[in-house]
């Protein structure tokens, strides 16, 4: 038996053993891709197990994340801080080896994968980030940003529509440092795929502009030659089509769906190990195999060589080097607070009546000179989302810049942004109509799950969208986003709240933010300095009344309606407090004393928002009222729709009177 095959068999053995012990998992994919992984990780991957966060490491993404024991085996064997005890608790509570790779658990896992297609799309984001940062920081003789992104993916990733979105854009960008390996084993959960997947994958990727190679996925020499050719191709991404046998080595289950998503069973594991010549008990790796895999010395040498390059770069370009270090650390510029306080004050002083999407564009224009890491974009709606500004340079094909036209690819855009945020050095934001956050929901959820900083600019936020009708009027979307754990949603009431929302989104390092913005103009609201500061708490009293009998809670364009309703109620002798609540998520994190100071216990409440009503019961209770909309909208001018669906002073007053 060759040494290479024995090293690969270590992956197979660990994968079989861990899945068997958990009685849950997917052994077939890691068994089939073990030979590819062995060649890539031992001969080509630039990484340092003792410093998984080294900025110029190669990135590895297991897009077919159900095969997670592949990456856990690789990390353990090459020397990362992932002991065998963690592999032996695969899929158990609090293990660093959960059922699918999760960012933030095992060191060396670059992104959370499992929802198929998103891993390859994150990989496109990693490679795009590498190319953008190389353009910004590399100088003649000093290539400090110079690494590859490697992605393993299966048939399921290629079937998911998001892979079409991302891989087409990767070809347009000419991402020469993106190398993907397709595990062409012909099997998915339902069995042999020829009944539902007959795409000509080679022609498909060639049509995207990719460099395509085909190999025997169990022949190390062919695999190595292909990787070498892929690295030589600098003007296009490469797809290496690897013909493999799922469950390689299993006498009775190899090549079948029986080894895709279930343990092999101990008798079959015994037969497989005998067929592979692997004579070791479960979770036992012999010393010579460990020695063959150990990448710590090689990794330390590679990082030391880069450190020497960076020292020379720092001597030649000290300001650029300091900026690179700041950005890769995720720190904001030293003048951030001073500059953003001034921007908020300037916005407030202008007192403009603007659509919040227009106020957002002004905020973007104000933030861009402060934030060189700011990376904008839109899914073919730049002129409607208002996500660009004069200081941005638009990316065009292979010409780099800091504003990206993603095309009509909402899901792809947000998953690519996830990869960019994970790469580091960039703060990506992307715009689309709020209605199409439905297309992107899974990528937005993944950003929240991974606790990464991405910013979604979601415009045309309600029936105020108007004439485009119910297909473009998001009724439930804002509440749906609020329900995603760790997602901060802001629906600002005017230009000042919009600017504060943007500042909060950029400052938030532990999760994504969705900015929900209006198409129509909304009036500016005058505030005290204390109220401007209080916006950051997610909700605050914007207009009070002594001995208030009711609290009106509103967001976005409906805050103005609440203020007008307050005046009408006063004429009827009903004192009302008005609370602007631009971010329910942020407000919910405040201490109880603050929350009680805004929403006085025992005082009846009526919420007003041009969206579904049920969400607001958490604030108004069953005894309170909600002025909202629980049907789909209509096609008509925004003002007509607002009146038709009851967003009027008269209806608010009627609801208050009913509650009281």
PDB file of N, CA and C in Angstrom, residues 13 16-21 23 253 263-273 280-283:
ATOM      1  N   UNK A  13     -11.137   6.036   7.883  1.00  0.00           N
ATOM      2  CA  UNK A  13     -11.345   5.329   9.147  1.00  0.00           C
ATOM      3  C   UNK A  13     -11.983   6.241  10.185  1.00  0.00           C
ATOM      4  N   UNK A  16     -15.666   6.850   9.251  1.00  0.00           N
ATOM      5  CA  UNK A  16     -16.519   5.693   9.567  1.00  0.00           C
ATOM      6  C   UNK A  16     -16.738   5.569  11.071  1.00  0.00           C
ATOM      7  N   UNK A  17     -15.646   5.692  11.839  1.00  0.00           N
ATOM      8  CA  UNK A  17     -15.732   5.475  13.282  1.00  0.00           C
ATOM      9  C   UNK A  17     -16.591   6.530  13.969  1.00  0.00           C
ATOM     10  N   UNK A  18     -16.416   7.794  13.586  1.00  0.00           N
ATOM     11  CA  UNK A  18     -17.159   8.873  14.239  1.00  0.00           C
ATOM     12  C   UNK A  18     -18.649   8.785  13.921  1.00  0.00           C
ATOM     13  N   UNK A  19     -18.976   8.516  12.666  1.00  0.00           N
ATOM     14  CA  UNK A  19     -20.384   8.398  12.286  1.00  0.00           C
ATOM     15  C   UNK A  19     -21.011   7.186  12.968  1.00  0.00           C
ATOM     16  N   UNK A  20     -20.258   6.099  13.048  1.00  0.00           N
ATOM     17  CA  UNK A  20     -20.790   4.901  13.702  1.00  0.00           C
ATOM     18  C   UNK A  20     -21.056   5.158  15.186  1.00  0.00           C
ATOM     19  N   UNK A  21     -20.111   5.828  15.869  1.00  0.00           N
ATOM     20  CA  UNK A  21     -20.295   6.087  17.292  1.00  0.00           C
ATOM     21  C   UNK A  21     -21.496   7.003  17.531  1.00  0.00           C
ATOM     22  N   UNK A  23     -23.949   7.236  15.514  1.00  0.00           N
ATOM     23  CA  UNK A  23     -25.099   6.617  14.841  1.00  0.00           C
ATOM     24  C   UNK A  23     -25.856   7.656  14.022  1.00  0.00           C
ATOM     25  N   UNK A 253     -21.352  -1.335   0.251  1.00  0.00           N
ATOM     26  CA  UNK A 253     -22.113  -0.093   0.182  1.00  0.00           C
ATOM     27  C   UNK A 253     -21.464   0.992  -0.670  1.00  0.00           C
ATOM     28  N   UNK A 263     -24.747   5.596   9.102  1.00  0.00           N
ATOM     29  CA  UNK A 263     -23.585   4.813   9.506  1.00  0.00           C
ATOM     30  C   UNK A 263     -23.524   3.511   8.708  1.00  0.00           C
ATOM     31  N   UNK A 264     -22.302   3.046   8.452  1.00  0.00           N
ATOM     32  CA  UNK A 264     -22.146   1.814   7.680  1.00  0.00           C
ATOM     33  C   UNK A 264     -22.582   0.593   8.478  1.00  0.00           C
ATOM     34  N   UNK A 265     -22.502   0.675   9.797  1.00  0.00           N
ATOM     35  CA  UNK A 265     -22.717  -0.505  10.632  1.00  0.00           C
ATOM     36  C   UNK A 265     -21.376  -1.154  10.926  1.00  0.00           C
ATOM     37  N   UNK A 266     -21.185  -1.622  12.156  1.00  0.00           N
ATOM     38  CA  UNK A 266     -19.873  -2.132  12.540  1.00  0.00           C
ATOM     39  C   UNK A 266     -19.392  -3.296  11.678  1.00  0.00           C
ATOM     40  N   UNK A 267     -20.270  -4.254  11.326  1.00  0.00           N
ATOM     41  CA  UNK A 267     -19.772  -5.334  10.456  1.00  0.00           C
ATOM     42  C   UNK A 267     -19.213  -4.810   9.129  1.00  0.00           C
ATOM     43  N   UNK A 268     -19.894  -3.830   8.518  1.00  0.00           N
ATOM     44  CA  UNK A 268     -19.397  -3.293   7.247  1.00  0.00           C
ATOM     45  C   UNK A 268     -18.125  -2.478   7.454  1.00  0.00           C
ATOM     46  N   UNK A 269     -18.012  -1.782   8.585  1.00  0.00           N
ATOM     47  CA  UNK A 269     -16.774  -1.055   8.881  1.00  0.00           C
ATOM     48  C   UNK A 269     -15.610  -2.032   8.990  1.00  0.00           C
ATOM     49  N   UNK A 270     -15.825  -3.153   9.673  1.00  0.00           N
ATOM     50  CA  UNK A 270     -14.758  -4.153   9.790  1.00  0.00           C
ATOM     51  C   UNK A 270     -14.332  -4.660   8.418  1.00  0.00           C
ATOM     52  N   UNK A 271     -15.300  -4.933   7.555  1.00  0.00           N
ATOM     53  CA  UNK A 271     -14.979  -5.400   6.202  1.00  0.00           C
ATOM     54  C   UNK A 271     -14.247  -4.324   5.410  1.00  0.00           C
ATOM     55  N   UNK A 272     -14.671  -3.082   5.582  1.00  0.00           N
ATOM     56  CA  UNK A 272     -14.053  -1.976   4.840  1.00  0.00           C
ATOM     57  C   UNK A 272     -12.611  -1.775   5.274  1.00  0.00           C
ATOM     58  N   UNK A 273     -12.377  -1.772   6.576  1.00  0.00           N
ATOM     59  CA  UNK A 273     -11.004  -1.600   7.059  1.00  0.00           C
ATOM     60  C   UNK A 273     -10.113  -2.732   6.560  1.00  0.00           C
ATOM     61  N   UNK A 280      -6.478  -1.058  12.513  1.00  0.00           N
ATOM     62  CA  UNK A 280      -6.408  -0.281  13.749  1.00  0.00           C
ATOM     63  C   UNK A 280      -7.805  -0.157  14.344  1.00  0.00           C
ATOM     64  N   UNK A 281      -7.866  -0.086  15.663  1.00  0.00           N
ATOM     65  CA  UNK A 281      -9.129   0.071  16.351  1.00  0.00           C
ATOM     66  C   UNK A 281      -9.718   1.458  16.078  1.00  0.00           C
ATOM     67  N   UNK A 282     -10.964   1.634  16.473  1.00  0.00           N
ATOM     68  CA  UNK A 282     -11.626   2.928  16.260  1.00  0.00           C
ATOM     69  C   UNK A 282     -10.861   4.060  16.945  1.00  0.00           C
ATOM     70  N   UNK A 283     -10.715   5.132  16.217  1.00  0.00           N
ATOM     71  CA  UNK A 283     -10.083   6.368  16.691  1.00  0.00           C
ATOM     72  C   UNK A 283      -8.600   6.196  17.043  1.00  0.00           C
TER      73      UNK A 283
END
